[in-house]
mmCIF file of C-alpha atoms and ligand atoms in Angstrom:
data_model
loop_
_atom_site.group_PDB
_atom_site.id
_atom_site.type_symbol
_atom_site.label_atom_id
_atom_site.label_comp_id
_atom_site.label_asym_id
_atom_site.label_seq_id
_atom_site.Cartn_x
_atom_site.Cartn_y
_atom_site.Cartn_z
ATOM 1 C CA MET A 5 65.017 -181.860 -26.304
ATOM 2 C CA ASP A 6 67.823 -178.913 -26.884
ATOM 3 C CA ASN A 7 71.067 -180.743 -25.192
ATOM 4 C CA LEU A 8 72.124 -177.232 -22.840
ATOM 5 C CA ALA A 9 75.042 -178.802 -21.588
ATOM 6 C CA GLY A 10 77.570 -176.146 -20.921
ATOM 7 C CA CYS A 11 75.344 -174.200 -21.193
ATOM 8 C CA PRO A 12 73.527 -173.652 -17.196
ATOM 9 C CA TYR A 13 70.888 -175.911 -16.524
ATOM 10 C CA GLU A 14 74.349 -177.095 -15.394
ATOM 11 C CA ARG A 15 74.914 -174.178 -13.767
ATOM 12 C CA THR A 16 77.769 -172.422 -11.835
ATOM 13 C CA CYS A 17 76.001 -170.962 -8.463
ATOM 14 C CA LEU A 18 77.043 -167.690 -7.284
ATOM 15 C CA SER A 19 78.243 -167.806 -3.363
ATOM 16 C CA ALA A 20 75.703 -168.317 -1.335
ATOM 17 C CA ARG A 21 76.685 -164.567 0.366
ATOM 18 C CA ASN A 22 76.787 -162.471 -2.909
ATOM 19 C CA PHE A 23 74.233 -162.622 -2.365
ATOM 20 C CA SER A 24 28.993 -154.347 -1.327
ATOM 21 C CA SER A 25 27.319 -153.583 -4.103
ATOM 22 C CA LYS A 26 24.698 -152.130 -6.088
ATOM 23 C CA ARG A 27 21.347 -154.629 -7.849
ATOM 24 C CA ILE A 28 22.585 -156.252 -11.413
ATOM 25 C CA ASN A 29 20.892 -157.366 -13.613
ATOM 26 C CA MET A 30 23.452 -160.610 -14.417
ATOM 27 C CA SER A 31 21.509 -162.082 -17.609
ATOM 28 C CA ASN A 32 23.439 -160.706 -20.533
ATOM 29 C CA GLN A 33 27.324 -161.844 -17.728
ATOM 30 C CA ALA A 34 25.403 -165.092 -17.930
ATOM 31 C CA ALA A 35 26.938 -165.917 -21.008
ATOM 32 C CA ILE A 36 29.675 -163.086 -22.181
ATOM 33 C CA HIS A 37 30.731 -163.799 -25.643
ATOM 34 C CA LYS A 38 31.412 -160.287 -26.766
ATOM 35 C CA VAL A 39 35.320 -159.233 -25.260
ATOM 36 C CA LEU A 40 37.100 -155.479 -25.775
ATOM 37 C CA ILE A 41 41.083 -156.377 -24.736
ATOM 38 C CA VAL A 42 43.008 -152.579 -24.010
ATOM 39 C CA GLY A 43 46.442 -153.011 -25.310
ATOM 40 C CA TYR A 44 47.874 -155.303 -27.443
ATOM 41 C CA GLY A 45 51.038 -155.924 -25.409
ATOM 42 C CA VAL A 46 52.497 -159.293 -24.945
ATOM 43 C CA MET A 47 49.829 -159.868 -22.904
ATOM 44 C CA GLY A 48 46.445 -158.724 -24.311
ATOM 45 C CA LYS A 49 48.099 -160.776 -27.947
ATOM 46 C CA GLY A 50 48.026 -164.190 -25.536
ATOM 47 C CA VAL A 51 44.899 -163.196 -24.253
ATOM 48 C CA SER A 52 43.211 -162.675 -27.305
ATOM 49 C CA ALA A 53 44.154 -165.201 -29.374
ATOM 50 C CA THR A 54 42.910 -167.357 -26.584
ATOM 51 C CA PHE A 55 39.233 -165.751 -26.664
ATOM 52 C CA ALA A 56 38.913 -165.908 -30.648
ATOM 53 C CA ALA A 57 40.623 -169.889 -30.540
ATOM 54 C CA ALA A 58 37.290 -170.839 -28.201
ATOM 55 C CA GLY A 59 34.652 -168.217 -30.742
ATOM 56 C CA PHE A 60 34.658 -165.081 -29.032
ATOM 57 C CA ASP A 61 33.522 -162.231 -30.912
ATOM 58 C CA THR A 62 37.597 -160.291 -29.999
ATOM 59 C CA MET A 63 38.346 -157.086 -30.183
ATOM 60 C CA ILE A 64 42.161 -155.449 -29.536
ATOM 61 C CA LYS A 65 41.927 -152.056 -29.741
ATOM 62 C CA SER A 66 44.558 -150.499 -30.417
ATOM 63 C CA SER A 67 46.380 -146.772 -31.533
ATOM 64 C CA ARG A 68 48.625 -149.103 -34.234
ATOM 65 C CA ALA A 69 45.362 -150.983 -34.613
ATOM 66 C CA ALA A 70 45.413 -150.048 -38.940
ATOM 67 C CA GLU A 71 49.657 -151.079 -38.401
ATOM 68 C CA LEU A 72 48.706 -154.701 -37.173
ATOM 69 C CA ASP A 73 49.910 -157.501 -38.889
ATOM 70 C CA ASP A 74 50.700 -160.035 -36.829
ATOM 71 C CA LEU A 75 47.157 -160.572 -35.297
ATOM 72 C CA PRO A 76 45.975 -164.103 -33.904
ATOM 73 C CA GLU A 77 43.553 -165.532 -36.373
ATOM 74 C CA GLY A 78 39.849 -164.537 -36.305
ATOM 75 C CA VAL A 79 40.907 -161.042 -33.595
ATOM 76 C CA THR A 80 39.906 -157.793 -35.011
ATOM 77 C CA ALA A 81 41.826 -154.580 -34.375
ATOM 78 C CA ILE A 82 40.460 -151.502 -34.090
ATOM 79 C CA SER A 83 41.618 -147.852 -32.653
ATOM 80 C CA ASP A 84 38.387 -146.153 -31.277
ATOM 81 C CA LEU A 85 36.005 -147.945 -29.761
ATOM 82 C CA PRO A 86 33.089 -148.978 -30.968
ATOM 83 C CA GLY A 87 29.389 -148.255 -31.327
ATOM 84 C CA ALA A 88 27.780 -151.763 -29.647
ATOM 85 C CA ALA A 89 28.857 -152.112 -26.396
ATOM 86 C CA PRO A 90 31.009 -155.723 -25.854
ATOM 87 C CA ASP A 91 29.916 -158.003 -22.388
ATOM 88 C CA LEU A 92 33.200 -158.270 -21.351
ATOM 89 C CA VAL A 93 36.267 -155.789 -21.806
ATOM 90 C CA ILE A 94 39.841 -156.694 -19.979
ATOM 91 C CA GLU A 95 42.871 -153.971 -20.418
ATOM 92 C CA PHE A 96 46.579 -155.305 -20.979
ATOM 93 C CA VAL A 97 48.457 -151.361 -21.021
ATOM 94 C CA PRO A 98 50.702 -150.756 -18.975
ATOM 95 C CA GLU A 99 51.325 -151.063 -14.884
ATOM 96 C CA ASP A 100 50.880 -147.099 -14.177
ATOM 97 C CA VAL A 101 47.000 -146.577 -11.835
ATOM 98 C CA ALA A 102 46.837 -143.004 -13.820
ATOM 99 C CA ILE A 103 46.444 -144.995 -17.889
ATOM 100 C CA LYS A 104 44.488 -148.087 -16.196
ATOM 101 C CA GLN A 105 41.934 -145.199 -14.059
ATOM 102 C CA LYS A 106 41.679 -143.602 -18.053
ATOM 103 C CA VAL A 107 40.794 -146.337 -20.003
ATOM 104 C CA PHE A 108 38.577 -147.805 -17.530
ATOM 105 C CA ALA A 109 36.601 -144.240 -17.404
ATOM 106 C CA ASP A 110 36.226 -143.947 -21.630
ATOM 107 C CA ILE A 111 34.737 -147.281 -20.902
ATOM 108 C CA GLU A 112 32.316 -146.245 -18.877
ATOM 109 C CA ALA A 113 31.934 -143.166 -21.237
ATOM 110 C CA ALA A 114 31.107 -144.882 -23.719
ATOM 111 C CA TRP A 115 28.573 -147.437 -22.838
ATOM 112 C CA PRO A 116 27.031 -145.431 -19.858
ATOM 113 C CA ASN A 117 23.491 -148.146 -19.970
ATOM 114 C CA ASP A 118 24.979 -151.307 -20.786
ATOM 115 C CA GLU A 119 26.200 -153.760 -18.044
ATOM 116 C CA VAL A 120 29.664 -153.908 -19.579
ATOM 117 C CA ILE A 121 31.764 -156.138 -17.234
ATOM 118 C CA ILE A 122 35.733 -154.422 -17.126
ATOM 119 C CA ALA A 123 39.117 -156.218 -16.377
ATOM 120 C CA THR A 124 41.950 -155.521 -15.210
ATOM 121 C CA GLY A 125 44.935 -157.309 -16.014
ATOM 122 C CA THR A 126 47.011 -156.377 -13.364
ATOM 123 C CA SER A 127 50.074 -158.742 -12.102
ATOM 124 C CA GLY A 128 49.978 -156.403 -8.672
ATOM 125 C CA MET A 129 48.132 -153.359 -8.137
ATOM 126 C CA SER A 130 45.193 -152.663 -5.659
ATOM 127 C CA LEU A 131 41.576 -153.727 -7.209
ATOM 128 C CA ASP A 132 41.082 -150.983 -3.725
ATOM 129 C CA VAL A 133 42.823 -148.830 -5.872
ATOM 130 C CA LEU A 134 42.963 -149.177 -9.241
ATOM 131 C CA SER A 135 38.438 -148.893 -8.614
ATOM 132 C CA GLU A 136 39.142 -146.005 -6.817
ATOM 133 C CA LYS A 137 37.074 -143.485 -9.539
ATOM 134 C CA LEU A 138 34.906 -146.051 -11.050
ATOM 135 C CA ALA A 139 31.291 -145.623 -11.357
ATOM 136 C CA ARG A 140 30.515 -148.848 -11.583
ATOM 137 C CA PRO A 141 33.196 -150.775 -9.108
ATOM 138 C CA GLU A 142 30.557 -153.731 -8.919
ATOM 139 C CA LEU A 143 30.988 -154.464 -12.201
ATOM 140 C CA PHE A 144 35.013 -154.516 -11.914
ATOM 141 C CA THR A 145 36.780 -157.310 -11.135
ATOM 142 C CA GLY A 146 40.930 -158.092 -11.771
ATOM 143 C CA ILE A 147 42.330 -160.752 -14.060
ATOM 144 C CA HIS A 148 45.438 -162.360 -13.647
ATOM 145 C CA TYR A 149 47.825 -164.829 -16.768
ATOM 146 C CA PHE A 150 50.661 -166.268 -16.360
ATOM 147 C CA MET A 151 53.101 -166.096 -19.511
ATOM 148 C CA PRO A 152 52.264 -167.606 -21.980
ATOM 149 C CA ALA A 153 48.954 -166.305 -21.480
ATOM 150 C CA GLU A 154 48.320 -168.705 -24.912
ATOM 151 C CA SER A 155 49.402 -171.703 -23.502
ATOM 152 C CA THR A 156 48.909 -171.936 -19.028
ATOM 153 C CA ALA A 157 46.653 -173.888 -17.955
ATOM 154 C CA VAL A 158 45.484 -171.635 -14.843
ATOM 155 C CA ALA A 159 44.489 -168.263 -14.767
ATOM 156 C CA GLU A 160 42.986 -165.967 -11.770
ATOM 157 C CA VAL A 161 38.769 -163.884 -11.638
ATOM 158 C CA MET A 162 39.755 -162.030 -8.899
ATOM 159 C CA ALA A 163 36.387 -159.628 -7.456
ATOM 160 C CA GLY A 164 36.876 -155.884 -7.220
ATOM 161 C CA PRO A 165 35.403 -154.245 -4.486
ATOM 162 C CA GLY A 166 32.197 -154.156 -5.101
ATOM 163 C CA ALA A 167 31.911 -157.196 -7.571
ATOM 164 C CA PRO A 168 28.828 -159.639 -6.638
ATOM 165 C CA ALA A 169 29.271 -162.773 -6.565
ATOM 166 C CA GLU A 170 28.153 -163.764 -9.892
ATOM 167 C CA VAL A 171 29.405 -160.390 -12.397
ATOM 168 C CA VAL A 172 33.392 -162.658 -10.986
ATOM 169 C CA ASP A 173 31.158 -165.765 -11.854
ATOM 170 C CA ALA A 174 30.745 -165.033 -14.877
ATOM 171 C CA VAL A 175 34.116 -163.410 -15.243
ATOM 172 C CA ALA A 176 35.522 -166.841 -14.650
ATOM 173 C CA ASP A 177 33.623 -168.878 -16.866
ATOM 174 C CA ALA A 178 33.959 -166.716 -20.119
ATOM 175 C CA VAL A 179 37.685 -167.625 -18.836
ATOM 176 C CA ARG A 180 36.619 -170.877 -18.801
ATOM 177 C CA ARG A 181 35.348 -171.355 -22.113
ATOM 178 C CA THR A 182 38.819 -170.770 -23.218
ATOM 179 C CA GLY A 183 40.461 -173.641 -22.130
ATOM 180 C CA LYS A 184 42.230 -172.209 -18.937
ATOM 181 C CA GLU A 185 41.301 -174.205 -15.170
ATOM 182 C CA ILE A 186 40.507 -171.386 -12.661
ATOM 183 C CA VAL A 187 41.375 -169.851 -9.828
ATOM 184 C CA THR A 188 38.663 -168.052 -8.214
ATOM 185 C CA LEU A 189 38.502 -165.427 -5.884
ATOM 186 C CA TYR A 190 35.776 -163.493 -3.813
ATOM 187 C CA LYS A 191 37.412 -161.334 -2.378
ATOM 188 C CA PRO A 192 40.190 -158.484 -3.594
ATOM 189 C CA ILE A 193 43.278 -158.601 -2.650
ATOM 190 C CA VAL A 194 46.540 -157.406 -3.705
ATOM 191 C CA GLY A 195 48.466 -161.048 -5.211
ATOM 192 C CA PHE A 196 46.189 -163.000 -6.076
ATOM 193 C CA LEU A 197 46.350 -166.396 -5.069
ATOM 194 C CA ILE A 198 49.611 -168.070 -6.701
ATOM 195 C CA ASN A 199 51.680 -164.930 -6.119
ATOM 196 C CA ARG A 200 50.930 -164.315 -2.745
ATOM 197 C CA LEU A 201 51.881 -168.113 -2.370
ATOM 198 C CA GLN A 202 54.994 -167.936 -4.601
ATOM 199 C CA HIS A 203 56.184 -164.405 -2.514
ATOM 200 C CA ILE A 204 55.552 -165.826 0.538
ATOM 201 C CA ILE A 205 58.134 -168.895 -0.399
ATOM 202 C CA LEU A 206 60.283 -166.732 -2.046
ATOM 203 C CA HIS A 207 60.842 -164.161 0.693
ATOM 204 C CA GLU A 208 61.628 -167.440 3.476
ATOM 205 C CA ALA A 209 64.043 -169.063 0.418
ATOM 206 C CA TYR A 210 65.801 -164.736 -0.377
ATOM 207 C CA TYR A 211 66.455 -164.876 3.641
ATOM 208 C CA LEU A 212 68.369 -167.927 3.857
ATOM 209 C CA VAL A 213 70.050 -166.627 1.709
ATOM 210 C CA GLU A 214 71.310 -163.724 2.743
ATOM 211 C CA GLU A 215 71.688 -165.276 6.150
ATOM 212 C CA GLY A 216 74.505 -168.135 4.089
ATOM 213 C CA VAL A 217 71.905 -171.284 5.825
ATOM 214 C CA ALA A 218 71.251 -171.935 2.213
ATOM 215 C CA THR A 219 72.860 -171.411 -1.925
ATOM 216 C CA PRO A 220 70.029 -171.325 -4.081
ATOM 217 C CA ALA A 221 70.923 -173.829 -5.633
ATOM 218 C CA ASP A 222 69.991 -176.082 -2.143
ATOM 219 C CA ILE A 223 67.191 -174.579 -2.569
ATOM 220 C CA ASP A 224 66.219 -175.311 -6.286
ATOM 221 C CA MET A 225 67.216 -179.164 -5.590
ATOM 222 C CA ALA A 226 64.763 -179.189 -2.669
ATOM 223 C CA ALA A 227 61.714 -176.994 -4.664
ATOM 224 C CA ARG A 228 62.841 -179.508 -7.768
ATOM 225 C CA LYS A 229 62.615 -183.098 -6.916
ATOM 226 C CA MET A 230 60.544 -182.441 -3.060
ATOM 227 C CA LEU A 231 58.377 -179.873 -2.621
ATOM 228 C CA ALA A 232 57.097 -179.217 -6.176
ATOM 229 C CA PRO A 233 56.628 -183.325 -7.092
ATOM 230 C CA ARG A 234 54.922 -183.610 -3.853
ATOM 231 C CA MET A 235 52.698 -180.958 -5.017
ATOM 232 C CA CYS A 236 52.040 -181.481 -8.048
ATOM 233 C CA LEU A 237 51.170 -184.911 -6.940
ATOM 234 C CA ASN A 238 48.687 -183.496 -3.949
ATOM 235 C CA GLY A 239 48.779 -180.227 -3.735
ATOM 236 C CA LEU A 240 48.903 -178.124 -0.736
ATOM 237 C CA ILE A 241 46.602 -178.774 1.558
ATOM 238 C CA GLU A 242 44.700 -182.069 0.348
ATOM 239 C CA GLN A 243 48.439 -183.035 1.352
ATOM 240 C CA LYS A 244 48.564 -182.169 5.072
ATOM 241 C CA ASP A 245 45.614 -184.121 5.080
ATOM 242 C CA THR A 246 47.296 -187.632 3.955
ATOM 243 C CA SER A 247 49.971 -186.770 6.158
ATOM 244 C CA GLY A 248 48.131 -185.996 8.959
ATOM 245 C CA LEU A 249 47.679 -182.632 10.575
ATOM 246 C CA GLU A 250 48.719 -183.998 14.222
ATOM 247 C CA ILE A 251 52.319 -183.758 13.243
ATOM 248 C CA HIS A 252 51.381 -180.456 11.456
ATOM 249 C CA ALA A 253 49.810 -178.776 14.292
ATOM 250 C CA LEU A 254 53.073 -179.313 16.414
ATOM 251 C CA ALA A 255 55.890 -178.515 13.761
ATOM 252 C CA GLN A 256 53.194 -174.778 12.999
ATOM 253 C CA ARG A 257 54.185 -174.434 16.946
ATOM 254 C CA SER A 258 57.641 -175.119 16.718
ATOM 255 C CA ILE A 259 58.654 -173.421 12.808
ATOM 256 C CA VAL A 260 56.705 -170.896 12.549
ATOM 257 C CA PRO A 261 57.320 -168.363 14.944
ATOM 258 C CA GLU A 262 60.795 -168.838 13.776
ATOM 259 C CA LEU A 263 60.233 -167.579 10.369
ATOM 260 C CA HIS A 264 61.324 -164.680 8.311
ATOM 261 C CA PRO A 265 58.739 -162.359 9.855
ATOM 262 C CA ILE A 266 60.223 -159.224 7.925
ATOM 263 C CA GLU A 267 57.493 -157.117 5.997
ATOM 264 C CA ILE A 268 60.087 -155.572 3.399
ATOM 265 C CA PRO A 269 60.400 -157.067 0.423
ATOM 266 C CA ASN A 270 64.129 -158.515 0.735
ATOM 267 C CA PRO A 271 67.214 -155.730 -0.132
ATOM 268 C CA LEU A 272 69.873 -158.720 -1.288
ATOM 269 C CA ILE A 273 67.068 -158.538 -4.807
ATOM 270 C CA GLN A 274 67.163 -155.345 -4.992
ATOM 271 C CA ASP A 275 70.539 -155.121 -5.214
ATOM 272 C CA MET A 276 71.502 -157.157 -7.337
ATOM 273 C CA VAL A 277 68.530 -155.014 -9.694
ATOM 274 C CA ALA A 278 70.684 -152.340 -9.235
ATOM 275 C CA ARG A 279 73.957 -153.733 -9.724
ATOM 276 C CA GLY A 280 72.322 -155.050 -13.037
ATOM 277 C CA GLU A 281 72.377 -158.642 -11.738
ATOM 278 C CA VAL A 282 68.605 -159.833 -13.370
ATOM 279 C CA GLY A 283 68.653 -163.170 -14.401
ATOM 280 C CA LEU A 284 69.398 -165.314 -17.248
ATOM 281 C CA SER A 285 69.067 -161.703 -19.907
ATOM 282 C CA ALA A 286 71.557 -160.061 -18.375
ATOM 283 C CA GLY A 287 74.254 -162.956 -18.100
ATOM 284 C CA ARG A 288 74.204 -163.417 -14.063
ATOM 285 C CA GLY A 289 71.758 -163.983 -10.827
ATOM 286 C CA PHE A 290 71.436 -166.258 -8.386
ATOM 287 C CA TYR A 291 73.404 -168.006 -11.238
ATOM 288 C CA ASP A 292 76.202 -167.311 -13.764
ATOM 289 C CA TRP A 293 74.421 -168.114 -17.068
ATOM 290 C CA ASP A 294 77.211 -166.070 -19.926
ATOM 291 C CA GLY A 295 77.656 -167.149 -22.444
ATOM 292 C CA CYS A 296 74.291 -168.708 -22.017
ATOM 293 C CA ASP A 297 71.350 -168.478 -25.726
ATOM 294 C CA VAL A 298 68.880 -167.063 -23.560
ATOM 295 C CA ASP A 299 65.945 -168.158 -26.221
ATOM 296 C CA ARG A 300 66.938 -171.661 -26.042
ATOM 297 C CA VAL A 301 66.758 -171.905 -22.454
ATOM 298 C CA ARG A 302 63.186 -170.595 -21.775
ATOM 299 C CA LYS A 303 62.140 -171.942 -25.295
ATOM 300 C CA GLN A 304 63.057 -175.630 -22.997
ATOM 301 C CA SER A 305 61.420 -174.746 -20.333
ATOM 302 C CA SER A 306 58.656 -173.788 -21.825
ATOM 303 C CA GLU A 307 58.461 -176.753 -23.525
ATOM 304 C CA ARG A 308 58.905 -178.830 -20.445
ATOM 305 C CA LEU A 309 56.584 -177.513 -18.673
ATOM 306 C CA ARG A 310 54.675 -178.583 -21.461
ATOM 307 C CA LYS A 311 54.842 -181.435 -21.281
ATOM 308 C CA LEU A 312 55.141 -181.855 -17.333
ATOM 309 C CA SER A 313 51.630 -180.787 -17.758
ATOM 310 C CA LYS A 314 50.558 -183.113 -21.011
ATOM 311 C CA PHE A 315 50.894 -185.711 -18.046
ATOM 312 C CA LEU A 316 49.740 -184.124 -14.631
ATOM 313 C CA ASP A 317 46.257 -183.576 -16.692
ATOM 314 C CA GLU A 318 46.590 -187.365 -17.919
ATOM 315 C CA GLU A 319 47.722 -189.408 -15.560
ATOM 316 C CA VAL A 320 46.693 -187.613 -12.280
ATOM 317 C CA SER A 321 43.305 -186.605 -11.390
ATOM 318 C CA GLU A 322 43.040 -184.064 -9.181
ATOM 319 C CA TYR A 323 41.356 -185.158 -5.972
ATOM 320 C CA ALA A 324 42.574 -188.641 -4.363
ATOM 321 C CA PRO A 325 39.959 -190.621 -4.860
ATOM 322 C CA HIS A 326 36.494 -190.828 -2.962
ATOM 323 C CA THR A 327 38.103 -187.223 -1.908
ATOM 324 C CA LYS A 328 34.976 -184.635 -0.902
ATOM 325 C CA PRO A 329 37.156 -181.309 -0.533
ATOM 326 C CA LYS A 330 35.746 -179.228 2.153
ATOM 327 C CA THR A 331 35.592 -175.288 0.256
ATOM 328 C CA ARG A 332 35.244 -171.602 2.107
ATOM 329 C CA GLU A 333 33.120 -173.159 5.387
ATOM 330 C CA LEU A 334 36.061 -174.163 6.539
ATOM 331 C CA LYS A 335 36.771 -171.341 9.704
ATOM 332 C CA ARG A 336 38.603 -170.766 13.075
ATOM 333 C CA GLY A 337 36.760 -173.116 15.310
ATOM 334 C CA GLN A 338 35.165 -175.435 12.749
HETATM 335 N N1 LIG B 417 54.105 -159.718 -19.388
HETATM 336 C C1 LIG B 417 54.136 -159.916 -17.412
HETATM 337 O O1 LIG B 417 54.488 -161.582 -18.248
HETATM 338 C C2 LIG B 417 52.181 -160.228 -17.470
HETATM 339 C C3 LIG B 417 52.056 -161.436 -16.791
HETATM 340 C C4 LIG B 417 50.242 -161.007 -16.096
HETATM 341 C C5 LIG B 417 50.333 -159.993 -16.445
HETATM 342 N N2 LIG B 417 50.611 -158.403 -16.689
HETATM 343 C C6 LIG B 417 49.824 -157.767 -16.819
HETATM 344 O O2 LIG B 417 49.835 -156.846 -17.962
HETATM 345 C C7 LIG B 417 49.533 -155.665 -18.144
HETATM 346 C C8 LIG B 417 50.047 -155.198 -19.498
HETATM 347 O O3 LIG B 417 52.023 -155.840 -19.695
HETATM 348 P P1 LIG B 417 53.185 -156.230 -20.978
HETATM 349 O O4 LIG B 417 53.688 -157.100 -19.976
HETATM 350 O O5 LIG B 417 51.351 -157.207 -21.986
HETATM 351 O O6 LIG B 417 53.146 -155.234 -21.618
HETATM 352 P P2 LIG B 417 53.611 -154.059 -22.751
HETATM 353 O O7 LIG B 417 54.154 -153.147 -22.202
HETATM 354 O O8 LIG B 417 53.940 -155.434 -23.345
HETATM 355 O O9 LIG B 417 51.426 -153.902 -23.871
HETATM 356 C C9 LIG B 417 51.189 -152.662 -22.905
HETATM 357 C C10 LIG B 417 50.876 -152.143 -24.123
HETATM 358 O O10 LIG B 417 49.299 -150.972 -24.297
HETATM 359 C C11 LIG B 417 49.695 -150.380 -24.985
HETATM 360 N N3 LIG B 417 49.638 -149.058 -24.268
HETATM 361 C C12 LIG B 417 49.329 -148.177 -24.032
HETATM 362 N N4 LIG B 417 48.953 -147.034 -23.051
HETATM 363 C C13 LIG B 417 47.438 -147.743 -23.826
HETATM 364 C C14 LIG B 417 46.262 -147.474 -23.738
HETATM 365 N N5 LIG B 417 46.035 -145.948 -23.136
HETATM 366 N N6 LIG B 417 45.416 -147.530 -24.406
HETATM 367 C C15 LIG B 417 45.636 -148.814 -25.727
HETATM 368 N N7 LIG B 417 46.700 -149.579 -25.479
HETATM 369 C C16 LIG B 417 47.192 -148.813 -24.434
HETATM 370 C C17 LIG B 417 51.392 -150.327 -25.077
HETATM 371 O O11 LIG B 417 51.266 -149.484 -26.669
HETATM 372 C C18 LIG B 417 51.730 -151.625 -25.049
HETATM 373 O O12 LIG B 417 51.452 -151.703 -26.749
HETATM 374 C C19 LIG B 417 50.984 -155.215 -17.086
HETATM 375 O O13 LIG B 417 49.775 -154.791 -16.227
HETATM 376 C C20 LIG B 417 51.096 -156.300 -16.768
HETATM 377 O O14 LIG B 417 51.689 -156.841 -15.266
HETATM 378 C C21 LIG B 417 51.560 -158.377 -17.538
#
C-alpha cells in the first residue's frame, strides 16, 4: 500500500468556525439482453463495461463514435440510433433536463411500436420532471450508479412515476446480472435511497461544524470508528432491533426534535464552493490538502474500499442468522 505519510490521511483540520400505469406486455422486458447506452462520458464508459463483461449485447451512442479508441471490450460504438430496438436504453448525458428530455424523445420516436425501457442515469434530478414529456411514462425508470461504476458493489433502480413493478424488476434483474447488488425503489423519490440517507447525516454534520459543536475531524473519526463499522456489520435498522427498540424509542423522543430542522442546503458548503475551496482537487476543503498527490489519495481510497468490500463479502452475512426481515408491509400502527 502507498505510504501517504506527510500527506493528509495525516491531515490538518481547519478550524470548525472557518467553516398508474398502462398495461404493458412484460414478456420482452423479463429478459433484457440488448442494452444501448447514450453518452460516452465517465459513467457511460464504466457502465457499458459492466454490461459487455456480463455478456449483454452492448452499444454506446456517441457523436464521437468513430474516434473512440478506448471502448471497453465487447462494446460497439454507434453515432446514430440502430434500426432494431434495444430492450433497455440508459442515458448518461449531462445533468440537464432539456438535454435528457431530447434524448428520451429521440428514443421514443425511433421505436414507437416497441416496448423499449428507458432509464435515466441521473443522480439528483426528479423523475417526475424528467418524465413530463414522455409518450410512454410506464416504461421510464432511473438507475443510480456510484463511481467507479465498473467496480462499486451496489446500484439503485427506481420506478418512474408511471412504471409498474414488473418494469422496475426487469431493469433490476438486468443490472443484478452485471454483478451489482440492487436497491429497488418502487416509487420515484429525488436522490434515490443512498444519497437521501447520506445527505440527512451530512446536513446535521455541517450544522454541528457551523455551530462550533464538533470539528470535521471528530465527525470523521466518529463515522470511521463507530457509525460505519456498526453499519457494515448490522446495517442501520437491524442494529436497532438487535440492541432493543425501547431505549431507541425514548432517544427518538428526546433527540429528533433537537435535530437541525432547516430545509435549505447549508450555506457553509455553498460559501466554500464559491471561494473555490472544493476539497482535495483544490488543495483545500474542510481539510488542508496542499501538496497532496490527488491521484494517489484517490487510488488509495478506492483500493481500501475494494479490500473492505471483499472482506465484507466473504465474512459478513447479509442478515444475522435465522432472522427474517420484514419488508414492505411494515407501516405505522402495525
Ligand atoms: N460522475 C459521477 O460520479 C456520476 C455518478 C452517478 C450519476 N451520474 C450521472 O450520470 C450522468 C452523466 O454523468 P457523467 O459524469 O458521465 O458526465 P460526463 O460529462 O463525463 O459525460 C457526459 C457525456 O454525454 C455526452 N453527451 C452530451 N450530450 C449528448 C447527447 N445529446 N447524446 C449523446 N451524448 C451526449 C458528452 O459528450 C459526454 O461524453 C449525469 O446525469 C450524472 O448526474 C454521474
